[in-house]
mmCIF file of C-alpha atoms in Angstrom:
data_model
loop_
_atom_site.group_PDB
_atom_site.id
_atom_site.type_symbol
_atom_site.label_atom_id
_atom_site.label_comp_id
_atom_site.label_asym_id
_atom_site.label_seq_id
_atom_site.Cartn_x
_atom_site.Cartn_y
_atom_site.Cartn_z
ATOM 1 C CA MET H 1 -9.602 -21.432 26.396
ATOM 2 C CA ALA H 2 -8.765 -19.933 23.036
ATOM 3 C CA GLN H 3 -9.269 -20.798 19.387
ATOM 4 C CA LYS H 4 -7.813 -19.136 16.328
ATOM 5 C CA SER H 5 -9.224 -19.533 12.839
ATOM 6 C CA ILE H 6 -8.926 -17.863 9.449
ATOM 7 C CA ILE H 7 -11.692 -16.540 7.196
ATOM 8 C CA GLU H 8 -10.832 -16.219 3.503
ATOM 9 C CA VAL H 9 -12.255 -13.237 1.639
ATOM 10 C CA SER H 10 -12.131 -12.382 -2.084
ATOM 11 C CA THR H 11 -12.686 -8.738 -2.886
ATOM 12 C CA LYS H 12 -13.969 -7.603 -6.271
ATOM 13 C CA SER H 13 -12.803 -3.997 -6.648
ATOM 14 C CA LYS H 14 -10.315 -1.465 -5.283
ATOM 15 C CA THR H 15 -12.667 -0.474 -2.475
ATOM 16 C CA ASP H 16 -14.939 -3.287 -1.324
ATOM 17 C CA TRP H 17 -16.430 -3.854 2.109
ATOM 18 C CA ILE H 18 -17.591 -7.403 2.836
ATOM 19 C CA ASP H 19 -19.994 -8.253 5.650
ATOM 20 C CA ILE H 20 -18.273 -11.033 7.613
ATOM 21 C CA THR H 21 -20.674 -11.093 10.576
ATOM 22 C CA LYS H 22 -21.995 -14.597 9.841
ATOM 23 C CA ALA H 23 -18.544 -15.991 9.201
ATOM 24 C CA VAL H 24 -17.286 -14.640 12.534
ATOM 25 C CA GLN H 25 -20.368 -16.006 14.338
ATOM 26 C CA GLU H 26 -19.637 -19.452 12.832
ATOM 27 C CA GLN H 27 -16.111 -19.331 14.249
ATOM 28 C CA VAL H 28 -17.498 -18.421 17.667
ATOM 29 C CA GLU H 29 -19.859 -21.419 17.556
ATOM 30 C CA SER H 30 -17.172 -23.837 16.413
ATOM 31 C CA SER H 31 -14.878 -22.705 19.238
ATOM 32 C CA GLY H 32 -17.198 -24.098 21.896
ATOM 33 C CA ILE H 33 -16.612 -20.952 23.956
ATOM 34 C CA LYS H 34 -19.777 -19.654 25.654
ATOM 35 C CA GLU H 35 -18.605 -16.451 27.347
ATOM 36 C CA GLY H 36 -15.702 -14.269 26.331
ATOM 37 C CA ILE H 37 -14.471 -12.052 23.517
ATOM 38 C CA ALA H 38 -13.753 -12.422 19.819
ATOM 39 C CA VAL H 39 -10.937 -10.423 18.257
ATOM 40 C CA VAL H 40 -11.132 -9.986 14.464
ATOM 41 C CA TYR H 41 -7.807 -8.998 12.868
ATOM 42 C CA VAL H 42 -6.512 -8.331 9.335
ATOM 43 C CA PRO H 43 -2.867 -9.227 8.613
ATOM 44 C CA HIS H 44 -2.815 -6.711 5.720
ATOM 45 C CA THR H 45 -1.703 -3.078 5.498
ATOM 46 C CA THR H 46 -4.251 -1.791 2.964
ATOM 47 C CA ALA H 47 -7.342 -3.269 4.573
ATOM 48 C CA GLY H 48 -9.156 -2.884 7.891
ATOM 49 C CA ILE H 49 -11.974 -4.124 10.090
ATOM 50 C CA THR H 50 -14.873 -1.954 11.233
ATOM 51 C CA ILE H 51 -18.271 -2.353 12.855
ATOM 52 C CA ASN H 52 -21.120 -0.305 11.408
ATOM 53 C CA GLU H 53 -24.686 -0.583 10.086
ATOM 54 C CA HIS H 54 -25.238 -3.524 7.740
ATOM 55 C CA ALA H 55 -28.990 -3.127 7.143
ATOM 56 C CA ASP H 56 -28.754 -0.368 4.508
ATOM 57 C CA PRO H 57 -25.804 -0.694 2.083
ATOM 58 C CA ALA H 58 -25.990 3.081 1.518
ATOM 59 C CA VAL H 59 -24.253 3.557 4.876
ATOM 60 C CA VAL H 60 -21.125 1.767 3.687
ATOM 61 C CA ALA H 61 -21.293 3.627 0.360
ATOM 62 C CA ASP H 62 -21.419 6.970 2.198
ATOM 63 C CA ILE H 63 -18.442 6.043 4.380
ATOM 64 C CA ASN H 64 -16.366 5.071 1.342
ATOM 65 C CA ASP H 65 -17.395 8.124 -0.690
ATOM 66 C CA LYS H 66 -16.313 10.385 2.158
ATOM 67 C CA LEU H 67 -13.023 8.512 2.651
ATOM 68 C CA ALA H 68 -12.323 8.868 -1.096
ATOM 69 C CA ASP H 69 -13.017 12.608 -0.818
ATOM 70 C CA LEU H 70 -10.653 13.056 2.108
ATOM 71 C CA ILE H 71 -7.960 10.659 0.877
ATOM 72 C CA PRO H 72 -7.999 10.632 -2.938
ATOM 73 C CA ALA H 73 -6.138 7.880 -4.775
ATOM 74 C CA ASP H 74 -4.632 10.228 -7.345
ATOM 75 C CA ARG H 75 -2.856 12.633 -5.004
ATOM 76 C CA SER H 76 0.916 12.673 -5.364
ATOM 77 C CA TYR H 77 2.350 10.284 -2.749
ATOM 78 C CA SER H 78 5.929 9.219 -1.923
ATOM 79 C CA HIS H 79 5.270 5.466 -1.778
ATOM 80 C CA THR H 80 5.592 4.324 -5.374
ATOM 81 C CA GLU H 81 3.199 1.380 -5.377
ATOM 82 C CA GLY H 82 0.189 3.622 -6.017
ATOM 83 C CA ASN H 83 -1.778 2.415 -2.995
ATOM 84 C CA SER H 84 -0.885 5.000 -0.339
ATOM 85 C CA ASP H 85 -4.548 5.985 -0.059
ATOM 86 C CA GLY H 86 -5.244 2.392 1.016
ATOM 87 C CA HIS H 87 -2.500 2.467 3.673
ATOM 88 C CA ILE H 88 -3.842 5.750 5.088
ATOM 89 C CA LYS H 89 -7.423 4.468 5.215
ATOM 90 C CA ALA H 90 -6.227 1.254 6.902
ATOM 91 C CA SER H 91 -4.685 3.184 9.808
ATOM 92 C CA LEU H 92 -7.788 5.364 10.204
ATOM 93 C CA ILE H 93 -10.280 2.473 10.167
ATOM 94 C CA GLY H 94 -8.073 0.128 12.196
ATOM 95 C CA THR H 95 -6.629 -3.343 11.975
ATOM 96 C CA SER H 96 -8.886 -5.153 14.450
ATOM 97 C CA GLN H 97 -12.139 -5.092 16.384
ATOM 98 C CA THR H 98 -13.114 -6.767 19.645
ATOM 99 C CA ILE H 99 -16.669 -8.076 20.184
ATOM 100 C CA PHE H 100 -18.143 -9.639 23.333
ATOM 101 C CA ILE H 101 -19.552 -13.169 23.335
ATOM 102 C CA SER H 102 -22.466 -14.180 25.537
ATOM 103 C CA ASN H 103 -24.064 -17.633 25.426
ATOM 104 C CA LYS H 104 -22.120 -18.472 22.210
ATOM 105 C CA GLU H 105 -23.431 -15.369 20.405
ATOM 106 C CA LEU H 106 -21.618 -12.218 19.300
ATOM 107 C CA GLU H 107 -23.117 -9.386 21.357
ATOM 108 C CA LEU H 108 -23.595 -6.947 18.495
ATOM 109 C CA GLY H 109 -26.089 -4.080 18.627
ATOM 110 C CA THR H 110 -29.301 -4.277 16.585
ATOM 111 C CA TRP H 111 -27.853 -2.571 13.516
ATOM 112 C CA GLN H 112 -24.225 -3.624 13.853
ATOM 113 C CA GLY H 113 -22.365 -5.847 11.423
ATOM 114 C CA ILE H 114 -18.654 -6.631 11.120
ATOM 115 C CA PHE H 115 -17.013 -5.538 7.866
ATOM 116 C CA PHE H 116 -13.782 -6.502 6.158
ATOM 117 C CA CYS H 117 -12.715 -3.231 4.511
ATOM 118 C CA GLU H 118 -10.731 -3.623 1.284
ATOM 119 C CA PHE H 119 -8.849 -0.492 0.237
ATOM 120 C CA ASP H 120 -6.529 -1.945 -2.434
ATOM 121 C CA GLY H 121 -8.372 -4.728 -4.200
ATOM 122 C CA PRO H 122 -9.331 -6.830 -5.868
ATOM 123 C CA ARG H 123 -7.367 -9.402 -3.862
ATOM 124 C CA ASN H 124 -7.635 -12.642 -1.943
ATOM 125 C CA ARG H 125 -7.385 -11.708 1.719
ATOM 126 C CA LYS H 126 -7.338 -13.366 5.130
ATOM 127 C CA VAL H 127 -9.059 -12.406 8.362
ATOM 128 C CA TYR H 128 -7.840 -13.892 11.649
ATOM 129 C CA VAL H 129 -10.407 -14.588 14.350
ATOM 130 C CA LYS H 130 -9.396 -15.382 17.910
ATOM 131 C CA VAL H 131 -12.021 -16.440 20.435
ATOM 132 C CA LEU H 132 -10.997 -16.201 24.097
ATOM 133 C CA GLY H 133 -13.088 -17.287 27.088
ATOM 134 C CA ASN H 134 -14.747 -20.254 28.726
ATOM 135 C CA MET W 1 -1.316 -15.793 32.736
ATOM 136 C CA ALA W 2 -0.549 -12.165 32.096
ATOM 137 C CA GLN W 3 2.496 -9.916 32.053
ATOM 138 C CA LYS W 4 2.682 -6.153 31.782
ATOM 139 C CA SER W 5 5.803 -4.267 30.784
ATOM 140 C CA ILE W 6 6.755 -0.785 29.632
ATOM 141 C CA ILE W 7 8.725 0.250 26.556
ATOM 142 C CA GLU W 8 10.420 3.651 26.699
ATOM 143 C CA VAL W 9 10.476 5.706 23.513
ATOM 144 C CA SER W 10 12.221 9.024 22.758
ATOM 145 C CA THR W 11 10.786 10.935 19.845
ATOM 146 C CA LYS W 12 12.853 13.444 17.894
ATOM 147 C CA SER W 13 10.334 15.822 16.293
ATOM 148 C CA LYS W 14 6.722 16.983 16.529
ATOM 149 C CA THR W 15 5.533 14.127 14.324
ATOM 150 C CA ASP W 16 7.639 10.993 14.630
ATOM 151 C CA TRP W 17 6.587 7.385 14.164
ATOM 152 C CA ILE W 18 8.831 4.781 15.743
ATOM 153 C CA ASP W 19 8.777 1.111 14.751
ATOM 154 C CA ILE W 20 8.381 -0.799 18.030
ATOM 155 C CA THR W 21 7.763 -4.244 16.520
ATOM 156 C CA LYS W 22 10.997 -5.768 17.840
ATOM 157 C CA ALA W 23 10.534 -4.246 21.281
ATOM 158 C CA VAL W 24 7.013 -5.698 21.529
ATOM 159 C CA GLN W 25 8.245 -9.101 20.306
ATOM 160 C CA GLU W 26 10.898 -9.052 23.062
ATOM 161 C CA GLN W 27 8.189 -8.467 25.671
ATOM 162 C CA VAL W 28 6.207 -11.395 24.287
ATOM 163 C CA GLU W 29 9.256 -13.660 24.563
ATOM 164 C CA SER W 30 10.102 -12.552 28.087
ATOM 165 C CA SER W 31 6.515 -13.193 29.210
ATOM 166 C CA GLY W 32 6.855 -16.936 28.651
ATOM 167 C CA ILE W 33 3.368 -16.948 27.089
ATOM 168 C CA LYS W 34 3.088 -19.180 24.029
ATOM 169 C CA GLU W 35 -0.476 -18.618 22.827
ATOM 170 C CA GLY W 36 -2.613 -15.548 23.429
ATOM 171 C CA ILE W 37 -2.800 -11.856 22.641
ATOM 172 C CA ALA W 38 -0.620 -8.799 23.155
ATOM 173 C CA VAL W 39 -2.254 -5.415 23.758
ATOM 174 C CA VAL W 40 -0.053 -2.376 23.059
ATOM 175 C CA TYR W 41 -1.300 0.831 24.718
ATOM 176 C CA VAL W 42 -0.130 4.457 24.972
ATOM 177 C CA PRO W 43 -0.941 6.336 28.202
ATOM 178 C CA HIS W 44 -0.683 9.674 26.343
ATOM 179 C CA THR W 45 -3.299 11.899 24.684
ATOM 180 C CA THR W 46 -1.236 13.237 21.767
ATOM 181 C CA ALA W 47 0.197 9.918 20.605
ATOM 182 C CA GLY W 48 -1.215 6.663 19.251
ATOM 183 C CA ILE W 49 -0.454 3.131 18.170
ATOM 184 C CA THR W 50 -1.051 1.810 14.664
ATOM 185 C CA ILE W 51 -0.126 -1.190 12.547
ATOM 186 C CA ASN W 52 0.935 -0.531 8.967
ATOM 187 C CA GLU W 53 3.685 -1.266 6.439
ATOM 188 C CA HIS W 54 7.200 -0.955 7.862
ATOM 189 C CA ALA W 55 9.191 -2.048 4.799
ATOM 190 C CA ASP W 56 9.055 1.281 2.919
ATOM 191 C CA PRO W 57 9.301 4.401 5.135
ATOM 192 C CA ALA W 58 7.459 6.350 2.407
ATOM 193 C CA VAL W 59 4.219 4.750 3.601
ATOM 194 C CA VAL W 60 4.494 6.357 7.027
ATOM 195 C CA ALA W 61 5.535 9.656 5.414
ATOM 196 C CA ASP W 62 2.436 9.589 3.202
ATOM 197 C CA ILE W 63 0.153 8.879 6.166
ATOM 198 C CA ASN W 64 1.613 11.785 8.128
ATOM 199 C CA ASP W 65 1.535 14.183 5.163
ATOM 200 C CA LYS W 66 -2.140 13.424 4.640
ATOM 201 C CA LEU W 67 -2.932 13.773 8.359
ATOM 202 C CA ALA W 68 -1.164 17.162 8.368
ATOM 203 C CA ASP W 69 -3.254 18.217 5.359
ATOM 204 C CA LEU W 70 -6.523 17.222 6.996
ATOM 205 C CA ILE W 71 -5.640 18.411 10.504
ATOM 206 C CA PRO W 72 -3.221 21.356 10.220
ATOM 207 C CA ALA W 73 -1.319 22.470 13.314
ATOM 208 C CA ASP W 74 -1.876 26.177 12.633
ATOM 209 C CA ARG W 75 -5.679 26.217 12.515
ATOM 210 C CA SER W 76 -7.349 28.246 15.244
ATOM 211 C CA TYR W 77 -8.233 25.863 18.079
ATOM 212 C CA SER W 78 -9.887 26.419 21.485
ATOM 213 C CA HIS W 79 -7.370 24.412 23.528
ATOM 214 C CA THR W 80 -4.591 26.881 24.292
ATOM 215 C CA GLU W 81 -1.635 24.536 24.511
ATOM 216 C CA GLY W 82 -1.105 24.568 20.743
ATOM 217 C CA ASN W 83 -1.295 20.803 20.327
ATOM 218 C CA SER W 84 -4.945 20.248 19.433
ATOM 219 C CA ASP W 85 -3.898 18.748 16.106
ATOM 220 C CA GLY W 86 -2.061 16.064 18.092
ATOM 221 C CA HIS W 87 -5.114 15.310 20.245
ATOM 222 C CA ILE W 88 -7.326 14.971 17.144
ATOM 223 C CA LYS W 89 -4.863 12.665 15.380
ATOM 224 C CA ALA W 90 -4.563 10.541 18.542
ATOM 225 C CA SER W 91 -8.304 9.809 18.580
ATOM 226 C CA LEU W 92 -8.331 8.982 14.857
ATOM 227 C CA ILE W 93 -5.323 6.638 14.980
ATOM 228 C CA GLY W 94 -6.268 5.089 18.317
ATOM 229 C CA THR W 95 -4.743 4.452 21.707
ATOM 230 C CA SER W 96 -4.078 0.725 21.449
ATOM 231 C CA GLN W 97 -3.708 -2.265 19.146
ATOM 232 C CA THR W 98 -4.256 -5.958 19.792
ATOM 233 C CA ILE W 99 -2.045 -8.589 18.104
ATOM 234 C CA PHE W 100 -2.327 -12.384 18.299
ATOM 235 C CA ILE W 101 0.502 -14.540 19.644
ATOM 236 C CA SER W 102 1.196 -18.027 18.337
ATOM 237 C CA ASN W 103 4.135 -20.132 19.497
ATOM 238 C CA LYS W 104 5.689 -17.098 21.262
ATOM 239 C CA GLU W 105 5.583 -14.987 18.074
ATOM 240 C CA LEU W 106 3.466 -11.950 17.189
ATOM 241 C CA GLU W 107 1.223 -13.042 14.330
ATOM 242 C CA LEU W 108 1.760 -10.004 12.133
ATOM 243 C CA GLY W 109 1.177 -10.045 8.385
ATOM 244 C CA THR W 110 4.157 -10.028 6.015
ATOM 245 C CA TRP W 111 4.312 -6.234 5.704
ATOM 246 C CA GLN W 112 2.951 -5.272 9.109
ATOM 247 C CA GLY W 113 4.901 -3.460 11.801
ATOM 248 C CA ILE W 114 3.726 -1.828 15.025
ATOM 249 C CA PHE W 115 4.294 1.925 15.267
ATOM 250 C CA PHE W 116 4.356 4.340 18.166
ATOM 251 C CA CYS W 117 2.855 7.500 16.624
ATOM 252 C CA GLU W 118 4.128 10.763 18.125
ATOM 253 C CA PHE W 119 1.952 13.789 17.326
ATOM 254 C CA ASP W 120 3.349 16.320 19.823
ATOM 255 C CA GLY W 121 7.049 15.678 20.217
ATOM 256 C CA PRO W 122 9.850 15.620 20.812
ATOM 257 C CA ARG W 123 9.174 13.890 24.129
ATOM 258 C CA ASN W 124 10.076 10.884 26.248
ATOM 259 C CA ARG W 125 7.097 8.536 26.060
ATOM 260 C CA LYS W 126 5.950 5.214 27.453
ATOM 261 C CA VAL W 127 4.196 2.308 25.772
ATOM 262 C CA TYR W 128 2.443 -0.310 27.905
ATOM 263 C CA VAL W 129 2.450 -3.909 26.667
ATOM 264 C CA LYS W 130 0.206 -6.543 28.212
ATOM 265 C CA VAL W 131 0.565 -10.174 27.163
ATOM 266 C CA LEU W 132 -2.376 -12.448 28.018
ATOM 267 C CA GLY W 133 -2.545 -16.191 27.431
ATOM 268 C CA ASN W 134 -0.937 -19.495 28.328
ATOM 269 C CA MET Q 1 -12.797 -14.514 35.519
ATOM 270 C CA ALA Q 2 -14.988 -12.136 33.567
ATOM 271 C CA GLN Q 3 -17.812 -9.743 34.302
ATOM 272 C CA LYS Q 4 -20.014 -7.847 31.890
ATOM 273 C CA SER Q 5 -22.064 -4.813 32.830
ATOM 274 C CA ILE Q 6 -23.937 -2.005 31.098
ATOM 275 C CA ILE Q 7 -23.603 1.753 31.624
ATOM 276 C CA GLU Q 8 -26.605 3.865 30.588
ATOM 277 C CA VAL Q 9 -25.876 7.241 29.017
ATOM 278 C CA SER Q 10 -28.279 10.048 28.020
ATOM 279 C CA THR Q 11 -26.908 12.453 25.458
ATOM 280 C CA LYS Q 12 -28.238 15.991 25.144
ATOM 281 C CA SER Q 13 -27.423 17.062 21.579
ATOM 282 C CA LYS Q 14 -26.491 15.711 18.158
ATOM 283 C CA THR Q 15 -22.787 15.668 19.050
ATOM 284 C CA ASP Q 16 -22.127 15.082 22.737
ATOM 285 C CA TRP Q 17 -19.136 13.433 24.355
ATOM 286 C CA ILE Q 18 -19.664 12.135 27.881
ATOM 287 C CA ASP Q 19 -16.793 11.335 30.231
ATOM 288 C CA ILE Q 20 -17.495 7.779 31.476
ATOM 289 C CA THR Q 21 -14.158 7.226 33.226
ATOM 290 C CA LYS Q 22 -15.654 7.044 36.724
ATOM 291 C CA ALA Q 23 -18.493 4.799 35.605
ATOM 292 C CA VAL Q 24 -16.032 2.358 34.009
ATOM 293 C CA GLN Q 25 -13.815 2.427 37.121
ATOM 294 C CA GLU Q 26 -16.871 1.538 39.242
ATOM 295 C CA GLN Q 27 -17.522 -1.503 37.046
ATOM 296 C CA VAL Q 28 -13.903 -2.576 37.462
ATOM 297 C CA GLU Q 29 -14.192 -2.347 41.252
ATOM 298 C CA SER Q 30 -17.491 -4.218 41.395
ATOM 299 C CA SER Q 31 -16.026 -7.034 39.258
ATOM 300 C CA GLY Q 32 -13.580 -8.019 41.993
ATOM 301 C CA ILE Q 33 -10.887 -8.437 39.333
ATOM 302 C CA LYS Q 34 -7.478 -7.121 40.401
ATOM 303 C CA GLU Q 35 -5.310 -7.603 37.306
ATOM 304 C CA GLY Q 36 -6.489 -7.765 33.716
ATOM 305 C CA ILE Q 37 -8.145 -5.678 31.027
ATOM 306 C CA ALA Q 38 -11.389 -3.777 30.609
ATOM 307 C CA VAL Q 39 -13.010 -3.572 27.177
ATOM 308 C CA VAL Q 40 -15.500 -0.718 26.696
ATOM 309 C CA TYR Q 41 -17.868 -1.232 23.734
ATOM 310 C CA VAL Q 42 -20.793 0.654 22.161
ATOM 311 C CA PRO Q 43 -23.545 -1.440 20.528
ATOM 312 C CA HIS Q 44 -24.525 1.547 18.327
ATOM 313 C CA THR Q 45 -23.551 2.556 14.784
ATOM 314 C CA THR Q 46 -23.561 6.353 15.192
ATOM 315 C CA ALA Q 47 -21.530 6.512 18.402
ATOM 316 C CA GLY Q 48 -18.016 5.544 19.454
ATOM 317 C CA ILE Q 49 -15.579 5.228 22.337
ATOM 318 C CA THR Q 50 -12.311 7.127 22.542
ATOM 319 C CA ILE Q 51 -9.622 7.938 25.082
ATOM 320 C CA ASN Q 52 -8.322 11.502 25.169
ATOM 321 C CA GLU Q 53 -7.654 14.420 27.497
ATOM 322 C CA HIS Q 54 -10.463 15.086 29.966
ATOM 323 C CA ALA Q 55 -8.864 17.922 31.951
ATOM 324 C CA ASP Q 56 -9.643 20.741 29.489
ATOM 325 C CA PRO Q 57 -13.042 20.445 27.712
ATOM 326 C CA ALA Q 58 -11.613 22.541 24.858
ATOM 327 C CA VAL Q 59 -9.777 19.431 23.638
ATOM 328 C CA VAL Q 60 -13.035 17.571 23.001
ATOM 329 C CA ALA Q 61 -14.533 20.713 21.414
ATOM 330 C CA ASP Q 62 -11.572 20.962 19.033
ATOM 331 C CA ILE Q 63 -11.871 17.298 18.048
ATOM 332 C CA ASN Q 64 -15.577 17.664 17.293
ATOM 333 C CA ASP Q 65 -15.148 20.955 15.409
ATOM 334 C CA LYS Q 66 -12.535 19.345 13.177
ATOM 335 C CA LEU Q 67 -14.677 16.221 12.629
ATOM 336 C CA ALA Q 68 -17.611 18.475 11.644
ATOM 337 C CA ASP Q 69 -15.336 20.302 9.187
ATOM 338 C CA LEU Q 70 -14.144 17.086 7.565
ATOM 339 C CA ILE Q 71 -17.488 15.267 7.671
ATOM 340 C CA PRO Q 72 -20.276 17.850 7.452
ATOM 341 C CA ALA Q 73 -23.835 16.801 8.309
ATOM 342 C CA ASP Q 74 -25.376 18.634 5.365
ATOM 343 C CA ARG Q 75 -23.441 16.999 2.546
ATOM 344 C CA SER Q 76 -25.534 14.973 0.134
ATOM 345 C CA TYR Q 77 -25.432 11.332 1.278
ATOM 346 C CA SER Q 78 -27.093 8.157 -0.074
ATOM 347 C CA HIS Q 79 -28.395 6.868 3.262
ATOM 348 C CA THR Q 80 -31.743 8.624 3.705
ATOM 349 C CA GLU Q 81 -31.896 8.818 7.491
ATOM 350 C CA GLY Q 82 -29.837 12.019 7.590
ATOM 351 C CA ASN Q 83 -27.208 10.652 9.958
ATOM 352 C CA SER Q 84 -24.505 9.425 7.583
ATOM 353 C CA ASP Q 85 -22.046 11.858 9.128
ATOM 354 C CA GLY Q 86 -22.566 10.035 12.430
ATOM 355 C CA HIS Q 87 -21.935 6.626 10.851
ATOM 356 C CA ILE Q 88 -18.709 7.868 9.232
ATOM 357 C CA LYS Q 89 -17.431 9.403 12.476
ATOM 358 C CA ALA Q 90 -18.271 6.184 14.342
ATOM 359 C CA SER Q 91 -16.005 4.107 12.078
ATOM 360 C CA LEU Q 92 -13.163 6.637 12.354
ATOM 361 C CA ILE Q 93 -13.309 6.946 16.156
ATOM 362 C CA GLY Q 94 -13.985 3.252 16.738
ATOM 363 C CA THR Q 95 -16.477 1.057 18.536
ATOM 364 C CA SER Q 96 -14.378 -0.025 21.523
ATOM 365 C CA GLN Q 97 -11.318 0.676 23.645
ATOM 366 C CA THR Q 98 -9.219 -1.647 25.788
ATOM 367 C CA ILE Q 99 -7.662 -0.411 29.055
ATOM 368 C CA PHE Q 100 -5.349 -2.300 31.424
ATOM 369 C CA ILE Q 101 -6.277 -2.943 35.049
ATOM 370 C CA SER Q 102 -3.696 -3.084 37.819
ATOM 371 C CA ASN Q 103 -4.597 -3.520 41.485
ATOM 372 C CA LYS Q 104 -8.308 -2.877 40.691
ATOM 373 C CA GLU Q 105 -7.546 0.441 38.965
ATOM 374 C CA LEU Q 106 -7.794 1.439 35.307
ATOM 375 C CA GLU Q 107 -4.223 2.151 34.181
ATOM 376 C CA LEU Q 108 -4.963 5.411 32.383
ATOM 377 C CA GLY Q 109 -2.312 8.036 31.710
ATOM 378 C CA THR Q 110 -2.309 11.270 33.727
ATOM 379 C CA TRP Q 111 -4.486 13.193 31.269
ATOM 380 C CA GLN Q 112 -6.527 10.318 29.847
ATOM 381 C CA GLY Q 113 -10.261 9.898 30.258
ATOM 382 C CA ILE Q 114 -12.684 7.524 28.518
ATOM 383 C CA PHE Q 115 -15.390 9.188 26.431
ATOM 384 C CA PHE Q 116 -18.677 7.984 25.043
ATOM 385 C CA CYS Q 117 -18.908 9.827 21.710
ATOM 386 C CA GLU Q 118 -22.448 10.632 20.550
ATOM 387 C CA PHE Q 119 -22.690 11.525 16.863
ATOM 388 C CA ASP Q 120 -26.477 11.309 16.347
ATOM 389 C CA GLY Q 121 -28.159 12.420 19.561
ATOM 390 C CA PRO Q 122 -29.895 13.249 21.678
ATOM 391 C CA ARG Q 123 -30.576 9.628 22.602
ATOM 392 C CA ASN Q 124 -30.526 7.110 25.432
ATOM 393 C CA ARG Q 125 -27.525 4.883 24.818
ATOM 394 C CA LYS Q 126 -25.808 1.858 26.311
ATOM 395 C CA VAL Q 127 -22.132 1.126 26.852
ATOM 396 C CA TYR Q 128 -21.005 -2.453 27.482
ATOM 397 C CA VAL Q 129 -18.068 -3.026 29.817
ATOM 398 C CA LYS Q 130 -16.328 -6.372 30.056
ATOM 399 C CA VAL Q 131 -13.652 -6.936 32.690
ATOM 400 C CA LEU Q 132 -11.351 -9.920 32.140
ATOM 401 C CA GLY Q 133 -8.626 -11.132 34.498
ATOM 402 C CA ASN Q 134 -7.990 -12.478 37.974
#
């Protein structure tokens, strides 16, 4: 069995991470699949998906401050759209994440949340969720 | 249902990203699977797979320039084969990517392409593609 | 068919990569699944999973030296637990890896091993392994 759905996300600034854990869990429940995996995928090239701590927002702030340090927006790049830093961050963070499902629940660790990572906002974005299993 | 196939890639320089989107799409079509996922995997330790913009080649150039800045080849490393920079980049970019399949088509975003990322070429390389679904 | 199991890992220092290739292969064998995929997942936010060379331990040392250079532990961070460097490394390395299975064997490349990557040890950690296939 498999179900695909789309989560719509509106980001508010150039760099903006949105906690989509609940939205993904809702898609798992609506799929009717009890045991399997969920794959969360962004069809964009200046955004990513990561799993990290969602209890303290300072964690996400620290990750983005460090990424901005390593990959500044104002460096001279070849791509003329002015968002090369976002493309680079997207490939480092990654385009998708896979999470296990047990008894209709995402099997995340205690501190783990799923984040949509905007690196070239603000924009209206899509996240694809595919639930596979039985 | 599942099908595994191998794509052969020849890289031309130490750092060389090759757009394998069409080759992966061909494997999806030949699998006969209509709905599911494709996993694209490199069995190498100085190469990776990423998904990013394939319309403007300057995007890939910017990613590789920045990676070379952050992880120079000429730094003093412990591993004596002279390709530690390639190993480090491989773990940051990642060994595989998962893409959804709908109606026999890879569900990539408008600007997305799938790249084989060579970090220690030139070499003859393999990419494994597994298509899972119905 | 699907089977989930847990591998227990004890890390010995703040940064400590443990080769779990054999442990994952044992889970594949005990699953009875001949053809499919294995997904290896960490339910932690300061640890990751990567695939890289496990023949020469200098490769892993070089990766961790470079990560420590780029993401020092003693930088001033917002998150007050003193492990922001570990959270940042976790998102760059990634939370899971997917490996193909053929004839009950992990289809790793010649030099590839699967590593649990500790970035905030020493700790007792868990790794989830899910084997999917037939």
